[in-house]
Coordinates of C-alpha atoms and ligand atoms in Angstrom, one line a residue:
X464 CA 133.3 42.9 108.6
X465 CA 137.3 41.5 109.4
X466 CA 139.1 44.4 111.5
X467 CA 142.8 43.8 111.7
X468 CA 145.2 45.7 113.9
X469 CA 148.1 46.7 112.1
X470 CA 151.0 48.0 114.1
X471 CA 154.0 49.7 112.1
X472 CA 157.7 49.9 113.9
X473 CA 159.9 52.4 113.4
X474 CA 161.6 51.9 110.4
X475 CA 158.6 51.7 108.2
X476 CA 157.8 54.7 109.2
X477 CA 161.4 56.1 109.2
X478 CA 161.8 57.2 105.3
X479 CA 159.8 58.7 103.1
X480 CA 159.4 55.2 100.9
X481 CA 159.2 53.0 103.7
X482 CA 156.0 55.5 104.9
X483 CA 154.6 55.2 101.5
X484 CA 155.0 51.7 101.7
X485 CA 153.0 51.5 104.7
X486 CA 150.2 54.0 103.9
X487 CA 149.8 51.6 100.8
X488 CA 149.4 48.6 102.8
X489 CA 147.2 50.3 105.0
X490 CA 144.9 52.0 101.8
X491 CA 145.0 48.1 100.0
X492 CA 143.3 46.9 103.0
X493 CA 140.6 49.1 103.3
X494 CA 140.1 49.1 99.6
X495 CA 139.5 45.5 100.0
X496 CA 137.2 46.0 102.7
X497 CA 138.4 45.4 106.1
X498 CA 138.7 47.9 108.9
X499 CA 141.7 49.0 110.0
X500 CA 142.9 50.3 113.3
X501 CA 146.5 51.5 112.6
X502 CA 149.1 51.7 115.3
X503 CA 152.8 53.5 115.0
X504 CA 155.8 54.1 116.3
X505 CA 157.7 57.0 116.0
X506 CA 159.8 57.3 113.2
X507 CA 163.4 55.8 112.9
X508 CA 165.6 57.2 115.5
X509 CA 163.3 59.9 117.1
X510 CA 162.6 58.3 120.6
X511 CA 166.6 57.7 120.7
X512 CA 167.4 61.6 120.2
X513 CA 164.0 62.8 122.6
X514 CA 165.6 60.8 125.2
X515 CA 169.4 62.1 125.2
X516 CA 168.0 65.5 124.7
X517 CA 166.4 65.2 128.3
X518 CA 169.9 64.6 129.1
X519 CA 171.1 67.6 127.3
X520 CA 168.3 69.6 128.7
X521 CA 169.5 68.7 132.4
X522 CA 172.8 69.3 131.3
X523 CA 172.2 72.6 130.6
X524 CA 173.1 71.7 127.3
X525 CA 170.5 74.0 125.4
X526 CA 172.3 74.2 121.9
X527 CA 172.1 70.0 122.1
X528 CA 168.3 69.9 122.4
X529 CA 167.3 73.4 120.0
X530 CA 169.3 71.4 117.4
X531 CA 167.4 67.6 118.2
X532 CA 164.6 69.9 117.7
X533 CA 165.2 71.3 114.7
X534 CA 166.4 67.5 113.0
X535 CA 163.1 65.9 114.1
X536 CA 161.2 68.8 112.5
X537 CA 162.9 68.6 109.6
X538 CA 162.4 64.8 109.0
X539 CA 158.8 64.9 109.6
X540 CA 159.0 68.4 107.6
X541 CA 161.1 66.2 104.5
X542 CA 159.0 63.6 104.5
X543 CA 155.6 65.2 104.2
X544 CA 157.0 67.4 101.4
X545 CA 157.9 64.3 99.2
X546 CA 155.1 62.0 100.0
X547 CA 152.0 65.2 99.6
X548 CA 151.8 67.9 97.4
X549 CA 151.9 71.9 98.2
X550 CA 148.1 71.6 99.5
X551 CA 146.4 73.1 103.1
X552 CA 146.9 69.5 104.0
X553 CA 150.4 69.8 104.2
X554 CA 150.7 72.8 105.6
X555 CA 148.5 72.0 108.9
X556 CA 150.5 68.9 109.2
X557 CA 153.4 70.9 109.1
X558 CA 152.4 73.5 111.4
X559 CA 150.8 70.4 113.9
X560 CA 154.3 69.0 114.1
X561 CA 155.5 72.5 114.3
X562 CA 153.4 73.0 117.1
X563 CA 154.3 69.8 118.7
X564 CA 157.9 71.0 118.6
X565 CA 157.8 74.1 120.4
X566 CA 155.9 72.4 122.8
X567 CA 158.7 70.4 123.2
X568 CA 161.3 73.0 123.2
X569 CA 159.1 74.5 126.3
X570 CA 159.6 71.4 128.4
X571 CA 163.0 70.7 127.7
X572 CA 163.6 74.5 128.7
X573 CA 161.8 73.8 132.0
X574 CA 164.0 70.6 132.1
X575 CA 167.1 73.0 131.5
X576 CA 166.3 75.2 134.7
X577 CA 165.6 72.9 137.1
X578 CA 168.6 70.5 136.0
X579 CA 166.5 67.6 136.3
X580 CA 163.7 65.5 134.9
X581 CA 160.9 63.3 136.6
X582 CA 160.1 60.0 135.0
X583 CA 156.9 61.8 134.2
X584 CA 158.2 64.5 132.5
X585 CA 160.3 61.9 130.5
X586 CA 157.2 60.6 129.6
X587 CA 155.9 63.7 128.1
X588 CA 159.2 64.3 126.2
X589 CA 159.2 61.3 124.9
X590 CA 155.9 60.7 123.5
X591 CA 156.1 63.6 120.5
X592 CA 157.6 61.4 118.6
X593 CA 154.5 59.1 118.2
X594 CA 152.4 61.7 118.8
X595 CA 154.2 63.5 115.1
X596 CA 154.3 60.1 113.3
X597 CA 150.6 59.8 113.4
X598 CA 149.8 62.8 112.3
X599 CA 152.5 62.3 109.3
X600 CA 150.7 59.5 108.4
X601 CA 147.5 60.0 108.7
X602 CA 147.4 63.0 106.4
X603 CA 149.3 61.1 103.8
X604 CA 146.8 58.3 104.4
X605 CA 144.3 60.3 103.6
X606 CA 145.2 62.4 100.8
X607 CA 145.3 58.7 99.2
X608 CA 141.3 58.7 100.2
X609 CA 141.3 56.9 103.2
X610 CA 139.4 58.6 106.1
X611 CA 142.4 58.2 108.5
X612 CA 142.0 60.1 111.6
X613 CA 145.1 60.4 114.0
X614 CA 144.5 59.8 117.9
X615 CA 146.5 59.8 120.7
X616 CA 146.6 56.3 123.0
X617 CA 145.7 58.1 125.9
X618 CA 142.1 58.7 124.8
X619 CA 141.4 54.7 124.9
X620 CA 144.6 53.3 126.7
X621 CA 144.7 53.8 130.4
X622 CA 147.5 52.7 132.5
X623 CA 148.5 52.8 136.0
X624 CA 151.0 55.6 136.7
X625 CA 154.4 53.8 136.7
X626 CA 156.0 56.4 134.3
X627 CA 158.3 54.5 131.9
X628 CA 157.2 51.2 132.3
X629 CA 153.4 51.3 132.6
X630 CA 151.0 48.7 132.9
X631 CA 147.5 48.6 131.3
X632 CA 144.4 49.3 133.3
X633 CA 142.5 46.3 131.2
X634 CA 139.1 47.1 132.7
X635 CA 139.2 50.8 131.8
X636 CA 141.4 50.8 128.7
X637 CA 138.5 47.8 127.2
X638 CA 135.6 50.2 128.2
X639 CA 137.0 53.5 126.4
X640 CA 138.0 51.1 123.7
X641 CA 134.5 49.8 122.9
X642 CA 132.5 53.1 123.9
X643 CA 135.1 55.5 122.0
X644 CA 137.2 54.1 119.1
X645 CA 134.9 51.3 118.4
X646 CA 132.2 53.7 116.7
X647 CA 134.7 55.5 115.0
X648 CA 135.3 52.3 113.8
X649 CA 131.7 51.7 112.7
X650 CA 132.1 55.5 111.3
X651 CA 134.2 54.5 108.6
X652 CA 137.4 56.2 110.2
X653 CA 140.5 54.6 109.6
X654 CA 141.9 55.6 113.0
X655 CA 145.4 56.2 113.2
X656 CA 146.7 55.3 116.7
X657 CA 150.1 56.1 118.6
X658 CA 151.9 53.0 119.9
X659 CA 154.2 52.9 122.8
X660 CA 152.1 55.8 124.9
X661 CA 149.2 55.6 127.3
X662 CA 147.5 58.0 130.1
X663 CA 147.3 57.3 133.6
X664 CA 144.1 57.7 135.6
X665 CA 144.8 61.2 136.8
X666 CA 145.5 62.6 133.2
X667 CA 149.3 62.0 132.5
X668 CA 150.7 60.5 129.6
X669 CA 152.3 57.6 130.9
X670 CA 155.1 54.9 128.3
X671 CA 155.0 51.0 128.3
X672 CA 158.8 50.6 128.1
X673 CA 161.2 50.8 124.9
X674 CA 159.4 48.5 122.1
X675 CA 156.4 49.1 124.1
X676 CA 154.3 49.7 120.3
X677 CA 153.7 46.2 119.6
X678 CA 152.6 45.7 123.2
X679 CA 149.9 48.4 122.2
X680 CA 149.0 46.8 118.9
X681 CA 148.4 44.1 120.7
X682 CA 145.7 45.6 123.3
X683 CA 144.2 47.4 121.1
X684 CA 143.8 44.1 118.2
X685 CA 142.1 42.3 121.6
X686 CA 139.3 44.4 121.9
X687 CA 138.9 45.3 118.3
X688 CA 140.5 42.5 115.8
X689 CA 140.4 39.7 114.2
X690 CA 144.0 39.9 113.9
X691 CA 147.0 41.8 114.6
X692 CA 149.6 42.4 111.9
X693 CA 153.3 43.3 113.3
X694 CA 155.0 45.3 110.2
X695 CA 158.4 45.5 110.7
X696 CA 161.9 45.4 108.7
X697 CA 162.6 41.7 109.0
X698 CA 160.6 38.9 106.9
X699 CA 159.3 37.6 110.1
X700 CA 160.6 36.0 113.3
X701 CA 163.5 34.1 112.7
X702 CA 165.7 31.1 113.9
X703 CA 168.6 33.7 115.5
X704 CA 169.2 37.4 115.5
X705 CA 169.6 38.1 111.5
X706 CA 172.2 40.8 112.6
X707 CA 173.8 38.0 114.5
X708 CA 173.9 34.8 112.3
X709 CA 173.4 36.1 108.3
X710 CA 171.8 32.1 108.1
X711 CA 168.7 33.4 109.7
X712 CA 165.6 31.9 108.4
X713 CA 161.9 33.1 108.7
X714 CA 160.1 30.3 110.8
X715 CA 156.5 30.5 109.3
X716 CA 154.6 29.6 112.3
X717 CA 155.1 29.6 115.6
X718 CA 153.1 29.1 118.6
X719 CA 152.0 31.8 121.5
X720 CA 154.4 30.5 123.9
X721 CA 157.4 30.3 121.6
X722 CA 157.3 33.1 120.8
X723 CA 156.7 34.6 124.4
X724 CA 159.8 32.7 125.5
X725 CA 161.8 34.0 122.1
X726 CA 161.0 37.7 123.0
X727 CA 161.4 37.6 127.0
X728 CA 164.8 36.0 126.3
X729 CA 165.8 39.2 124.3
X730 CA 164.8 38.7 120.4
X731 CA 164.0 42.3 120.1
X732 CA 161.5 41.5 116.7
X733 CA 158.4 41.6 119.4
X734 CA 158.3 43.4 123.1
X735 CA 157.7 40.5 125.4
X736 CA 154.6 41.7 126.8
X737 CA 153.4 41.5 123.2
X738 CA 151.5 38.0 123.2
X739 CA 149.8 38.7 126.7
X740 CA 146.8 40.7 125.4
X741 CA 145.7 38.1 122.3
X742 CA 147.1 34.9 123.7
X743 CA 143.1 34.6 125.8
X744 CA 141.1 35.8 123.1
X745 CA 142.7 33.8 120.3
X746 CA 143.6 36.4 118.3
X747 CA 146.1 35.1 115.8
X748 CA 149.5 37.4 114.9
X749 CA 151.3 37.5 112.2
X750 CA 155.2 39.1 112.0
X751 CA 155.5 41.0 108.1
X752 CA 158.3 42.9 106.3
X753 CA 157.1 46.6 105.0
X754 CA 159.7 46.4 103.1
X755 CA 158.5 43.2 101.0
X756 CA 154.6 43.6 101.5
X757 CA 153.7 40.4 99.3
X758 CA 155.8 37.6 101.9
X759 CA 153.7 35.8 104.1
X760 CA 156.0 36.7 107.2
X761 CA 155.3 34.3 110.6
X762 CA 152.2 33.4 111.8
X763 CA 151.8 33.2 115.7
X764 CA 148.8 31.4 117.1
X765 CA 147.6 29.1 119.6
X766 CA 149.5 26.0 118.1
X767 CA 152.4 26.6 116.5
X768 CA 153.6 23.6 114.3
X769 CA 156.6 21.2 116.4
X770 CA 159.8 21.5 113.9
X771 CA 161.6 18.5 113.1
X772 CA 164.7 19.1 115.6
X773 CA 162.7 20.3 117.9
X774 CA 164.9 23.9 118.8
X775 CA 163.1 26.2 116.5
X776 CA 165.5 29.3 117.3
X777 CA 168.1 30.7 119.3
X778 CA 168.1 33.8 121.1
X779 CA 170.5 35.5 123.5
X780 CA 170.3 38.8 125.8
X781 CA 173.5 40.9 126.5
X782 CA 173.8 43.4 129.4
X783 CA 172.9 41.1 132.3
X784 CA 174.4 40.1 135.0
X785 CA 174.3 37.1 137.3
X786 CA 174.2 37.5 141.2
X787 CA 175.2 34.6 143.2
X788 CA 174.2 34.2 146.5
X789 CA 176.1 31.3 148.8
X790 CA 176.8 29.9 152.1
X791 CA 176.6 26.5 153.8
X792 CA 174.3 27.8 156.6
X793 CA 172.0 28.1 153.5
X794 CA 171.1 24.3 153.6
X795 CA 167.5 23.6 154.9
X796 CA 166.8 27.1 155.7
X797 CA 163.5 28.0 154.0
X798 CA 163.0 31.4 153.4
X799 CA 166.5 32.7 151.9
X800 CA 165.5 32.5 148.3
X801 CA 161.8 34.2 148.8
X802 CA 163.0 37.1 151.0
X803 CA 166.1 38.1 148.1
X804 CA 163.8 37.7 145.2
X805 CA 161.6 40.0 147.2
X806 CA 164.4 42.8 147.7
X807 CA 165.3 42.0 144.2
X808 CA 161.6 43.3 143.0
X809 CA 162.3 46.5 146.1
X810 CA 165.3 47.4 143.6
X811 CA 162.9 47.4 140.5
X812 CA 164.3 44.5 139.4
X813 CA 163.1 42.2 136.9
X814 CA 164.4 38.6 137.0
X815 CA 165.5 36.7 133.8
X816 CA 166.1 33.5 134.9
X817 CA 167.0 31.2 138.0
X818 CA 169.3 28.4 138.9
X819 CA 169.5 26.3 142.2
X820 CA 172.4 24.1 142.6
X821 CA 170.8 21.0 144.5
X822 CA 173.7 21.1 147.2
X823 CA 171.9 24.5 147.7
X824 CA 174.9 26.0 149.2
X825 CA 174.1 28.7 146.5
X826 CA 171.6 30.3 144.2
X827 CA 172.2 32.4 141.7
X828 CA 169.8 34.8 138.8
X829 CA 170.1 37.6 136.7
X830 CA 169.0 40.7 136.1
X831 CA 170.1 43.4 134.0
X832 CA 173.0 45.5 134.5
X833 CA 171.7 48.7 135.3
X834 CA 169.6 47.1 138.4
X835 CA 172.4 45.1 139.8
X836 CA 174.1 46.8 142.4
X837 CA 170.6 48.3 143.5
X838 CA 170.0 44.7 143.9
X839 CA 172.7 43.4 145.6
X840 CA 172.5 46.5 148.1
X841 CA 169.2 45.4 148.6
X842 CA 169.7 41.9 149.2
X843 CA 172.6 42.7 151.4
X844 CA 170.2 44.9 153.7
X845 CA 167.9 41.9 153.9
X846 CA 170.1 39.3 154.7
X847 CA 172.3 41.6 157.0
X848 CA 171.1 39.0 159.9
X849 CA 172.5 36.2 158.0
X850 CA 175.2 37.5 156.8
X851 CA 176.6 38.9 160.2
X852 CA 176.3 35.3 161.4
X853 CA 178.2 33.8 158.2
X854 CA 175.3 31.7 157.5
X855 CA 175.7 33.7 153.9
X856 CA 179.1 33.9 152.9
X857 CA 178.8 35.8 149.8
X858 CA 176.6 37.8 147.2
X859 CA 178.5 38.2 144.0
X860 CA 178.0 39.8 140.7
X861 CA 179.6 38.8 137.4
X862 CA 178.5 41.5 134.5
X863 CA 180.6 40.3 131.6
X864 CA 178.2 37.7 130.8
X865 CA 174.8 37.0 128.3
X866 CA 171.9 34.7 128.8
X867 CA 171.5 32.2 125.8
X868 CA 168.1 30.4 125.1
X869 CA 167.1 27.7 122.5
X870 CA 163.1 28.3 122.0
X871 CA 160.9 25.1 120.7
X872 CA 157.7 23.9 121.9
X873 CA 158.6 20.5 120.4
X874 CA 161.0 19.9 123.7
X875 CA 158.4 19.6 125.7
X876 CA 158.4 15.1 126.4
X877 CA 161.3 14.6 124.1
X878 CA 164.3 13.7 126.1
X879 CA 167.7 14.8 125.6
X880 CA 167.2 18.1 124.2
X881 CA 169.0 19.5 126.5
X882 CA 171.8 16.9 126.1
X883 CA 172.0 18.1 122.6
X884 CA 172.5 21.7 123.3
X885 CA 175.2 21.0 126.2
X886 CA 176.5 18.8 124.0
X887 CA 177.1 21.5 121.2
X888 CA 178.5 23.7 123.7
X889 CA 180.7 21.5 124.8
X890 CA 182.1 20.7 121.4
X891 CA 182.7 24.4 121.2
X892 CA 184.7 24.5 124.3
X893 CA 182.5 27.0 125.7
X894 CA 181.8 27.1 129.7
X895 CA 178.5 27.1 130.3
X896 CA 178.0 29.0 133.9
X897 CA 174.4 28.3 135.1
X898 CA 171.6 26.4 133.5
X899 CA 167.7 26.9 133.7
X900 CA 165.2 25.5 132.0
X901 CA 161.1 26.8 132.6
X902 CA 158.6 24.4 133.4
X903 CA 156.4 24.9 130.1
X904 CA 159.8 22.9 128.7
X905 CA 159.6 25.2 125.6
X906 CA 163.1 26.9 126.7
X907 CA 165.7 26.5 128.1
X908 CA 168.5 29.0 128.8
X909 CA 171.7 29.1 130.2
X910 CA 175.0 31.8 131.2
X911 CA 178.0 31.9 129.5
X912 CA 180.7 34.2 129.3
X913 CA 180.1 37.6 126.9
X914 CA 182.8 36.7 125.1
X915 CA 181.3 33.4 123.9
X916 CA 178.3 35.1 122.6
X917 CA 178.8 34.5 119.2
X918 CA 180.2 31.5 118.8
X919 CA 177.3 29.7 120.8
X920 CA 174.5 31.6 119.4
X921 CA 176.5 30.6 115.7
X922 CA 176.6 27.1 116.9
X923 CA 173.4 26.2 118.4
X924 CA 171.8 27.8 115.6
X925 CA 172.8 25.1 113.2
X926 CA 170.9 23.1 115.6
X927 CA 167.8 25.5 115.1
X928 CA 168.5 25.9 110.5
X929 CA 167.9 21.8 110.5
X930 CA 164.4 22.6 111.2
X931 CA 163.8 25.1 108.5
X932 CA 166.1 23.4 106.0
X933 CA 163.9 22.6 102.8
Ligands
ADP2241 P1 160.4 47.8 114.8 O1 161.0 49.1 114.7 O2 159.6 47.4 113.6 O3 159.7 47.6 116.1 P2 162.7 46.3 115.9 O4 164.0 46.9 115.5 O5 162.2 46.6 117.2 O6 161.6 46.7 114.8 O7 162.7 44.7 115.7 C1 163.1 44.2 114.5 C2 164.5 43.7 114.5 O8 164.6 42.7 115.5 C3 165.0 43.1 113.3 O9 165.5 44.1 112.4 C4 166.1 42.2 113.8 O10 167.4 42.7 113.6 C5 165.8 42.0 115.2 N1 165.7 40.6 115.7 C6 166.3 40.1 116.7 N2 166.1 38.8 116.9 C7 165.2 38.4 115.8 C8 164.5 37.2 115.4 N3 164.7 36.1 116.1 N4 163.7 37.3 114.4 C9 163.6 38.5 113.7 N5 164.2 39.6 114.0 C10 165.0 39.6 115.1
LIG2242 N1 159.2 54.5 119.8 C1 159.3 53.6 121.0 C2 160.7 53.0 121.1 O1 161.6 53.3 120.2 C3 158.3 52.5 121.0 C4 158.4 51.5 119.8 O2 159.0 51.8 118.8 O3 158.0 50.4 120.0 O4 161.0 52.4 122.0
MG2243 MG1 160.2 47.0 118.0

């Protein structure tokens, strides 16, 4: 029997109608005989208001978080009063999200007397709002007749216990996985899954990061699926940023690494960590819009079909900056890039991109804004040696700049790709600041200023509509 993972974002399951569009996608496939392992997000808007209510709550703000409290409960509250009828269904839903409220109210209060929160209490605010939305939708599921049974991630999906950014423990999580939700599975039970939320070895409900749900569709499709169906509000993945360039077209298929490229370099349609579990196993993807169930949406597998102009979409990531490190007593002296990547990483840092000017008088990367004067302390620390003897003249950060990336497996072997894009940008009259382009030659990105965004994104996306242009 096919079992397909099928992982619903936040807004379609932030509405009553967009719920009751999913629950029927979800009751269609099981009536047509697959298995179903469902995996949500919470609904629209709810893991925002959780998190600035842990700032309320450390604010001493208590009238902020009673009345976050009271919204939440009320939309989970509205929506399961359209979608069920008066029945004991609905009111142990009711009173479960109830209960899950108060619970929360209790930590924020804690939060509210110490003045502060851990990242592991952050974790534990933030996960209600999964933990609601699967209980929402599992009892609407199955008042429709499906057996839908909600769990919470933790049971199957261990991570370790970096609180906010966790990582899966793959050995553990695949062994709960198969010996727990597996029979349930085999049961019958349609089991109805939080996204985004994990445990951690000693018992503590740990997050993978914002967007983190697809990442858990996609662990739990590996060890259970055939396939893994992203349901989101956009048609599929597209050439550019729909909110960016209205022109946006749905690229029907795409390959693994395209699509790992488009989402590291910030189209936010799929976490980046999203192709990492299925990519070994084969386990094809597809990208579909709740909203208008009968399109065929994207379909991600191992080889994705070369478009005609070879640069299949454009993406770009705000909120970065670039550090630049440089010196003439740099030249020949091995060692200077390892040992500030390394301090980079000691400031929880994670690296975009690189560029090396051959002279090598200087290096520069970027990392996002928050991190960078954490780094550049860092670095400064390391290199205090070098930079005392002037062999390092400067480390600089610029933080009024985006990283753009054209995404196409098809560059790989065909020269003067990247002659065409410089070329575009050029014709624009925009300045491009540093260049890099990854060895897989399915990217390549490059710096410009923030206030250039647009108009290269707009431009190199005409590039990008050839390809799709029937
Ligand atoms: P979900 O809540 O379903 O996880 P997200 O908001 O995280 O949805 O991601 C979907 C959004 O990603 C779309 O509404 C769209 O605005 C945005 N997006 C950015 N780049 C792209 C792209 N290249 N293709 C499709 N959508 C994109
Ligand atoms: N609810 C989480 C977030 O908003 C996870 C997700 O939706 O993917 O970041
Ligand atoms: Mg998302």
């Amino acid at each position: 029997m096919r079992t397909v993972t099928m992982k619903f974002g936040g807004t379609s399951v932030g509405s009553p109608e967009a719920v009751s569009n999913a629950v029927n996608i979800v009751r269609e496939a099981v009536e047509g005989g697959e298995r179903v392992v469902v995996v949500l997000s919470a609904m629209s808007g709810v893991t925002d208001a959780l998190l600035n209510s842990i700032k309320m709550a450390a604010s001493g703000n208590k009238w902020g978080y009673l009345s976050t409290a009271r919204k939440i409960r009320d939309l989970h509250e509205d929506t399961l009063n359209i979608l069920l009828p008066p029945s004991r269904l609905r009111e142990k839903t009711i009173a479960q999200i109830g209960a899950l409220m108060d619970e929360y109210v209790e930590i924020c209060n804690a939060i509210n007397v110490l003045g502060e929160a851990t990242p592991r209490i952050k974790d534990a605010i933030v996960s209600f709002g999964e933990r609601m939305s699967i209980r929402l939708f599992a009892a609407i599921l199955s008042h429709m007749g499906v057996n839908a049974v909600p769990y919470e991630a933790g049971e199957f999906l261990i991570t370790d216990g970096s609180h906010q950014k966790a990582a899966p423990l793959w050995d553990e999580t695949q062994t709960r996985i198969e010996q727990k939700l597996i029979p349930l599975l085999d049961e019958g039970i349609t089991p109805i899954l939080t996204g985004f939320i994990g445990k951690s070895l000693d018992g503590a409900i740990t997050t993978l990061g914002r967007g983190g749900s697809d990442f858990s569709g996609a662990i739990f499709a590996a060890y259970t699926s055939d396939e893994l169906v992203i349901w989101t509000d956009v048609d599929g993945v597209m050439t550019a940023d729909p909110r960016l360039d209205n022109r946006a077209r749905v690229l029907p298929h795409v390959s693994y690494q395209e699509v790992g490229e488009l989402a590291f370099y910030g189209a936010k349609v799929l976490h980046p960590k999203t192709v990492q579990p299925i990519l070994e196993r084969g386990i094809p993807m597809r990208v579909r819009n709740t909203f208008n169930p009968t399109f065929p949406g994207t379909l991600i597998e191992e080889n994705g079909k070369p478009s005609a102009t070879v640069i299949k979409a454009v993406t770009s990531i705000r909120d970065v900056s670039l550090l630049t490190v440089s010196g003439k007593g740099m030249i020949g002296v091995p060692g200077i890039a390892g040992r500030t990547f390394l301090a980079a990483a000691g400031a929880g840092a994670n690296i975009l991109m690189i560029s090396q000017s051959s002279s090598e008088q200087s290096f520069c990367f970027l990392v996002t804004d928050m991190t960078a004067s954490d780094v550049k302390g860092k670095i400064e620390g390391e290199l205090g040696a070098e930079i005392a003897r002037r062999d390092i003249d400067r480390i600089e950060i610029q933080d009024d700049v985006v990283i753009i990336t054209t995404v196409g497996a098809g560059m790989r072997g065909i020269p003067g790709v990247a002659g065409r894009v410089f070329g575009v940008m050029g014709a624009h009259n925009i300045n491009v600041i540093a260049i890099a382009q990854g060895s897989s030659e399915c990217s390549i990105s490059f710096v410009v200023s923030e206030a250039d965004l647009e108009r290269a994104v707009i431009a190199l996306h005409d590039l990008a509509l050839e390809s799709v242009a029937v």
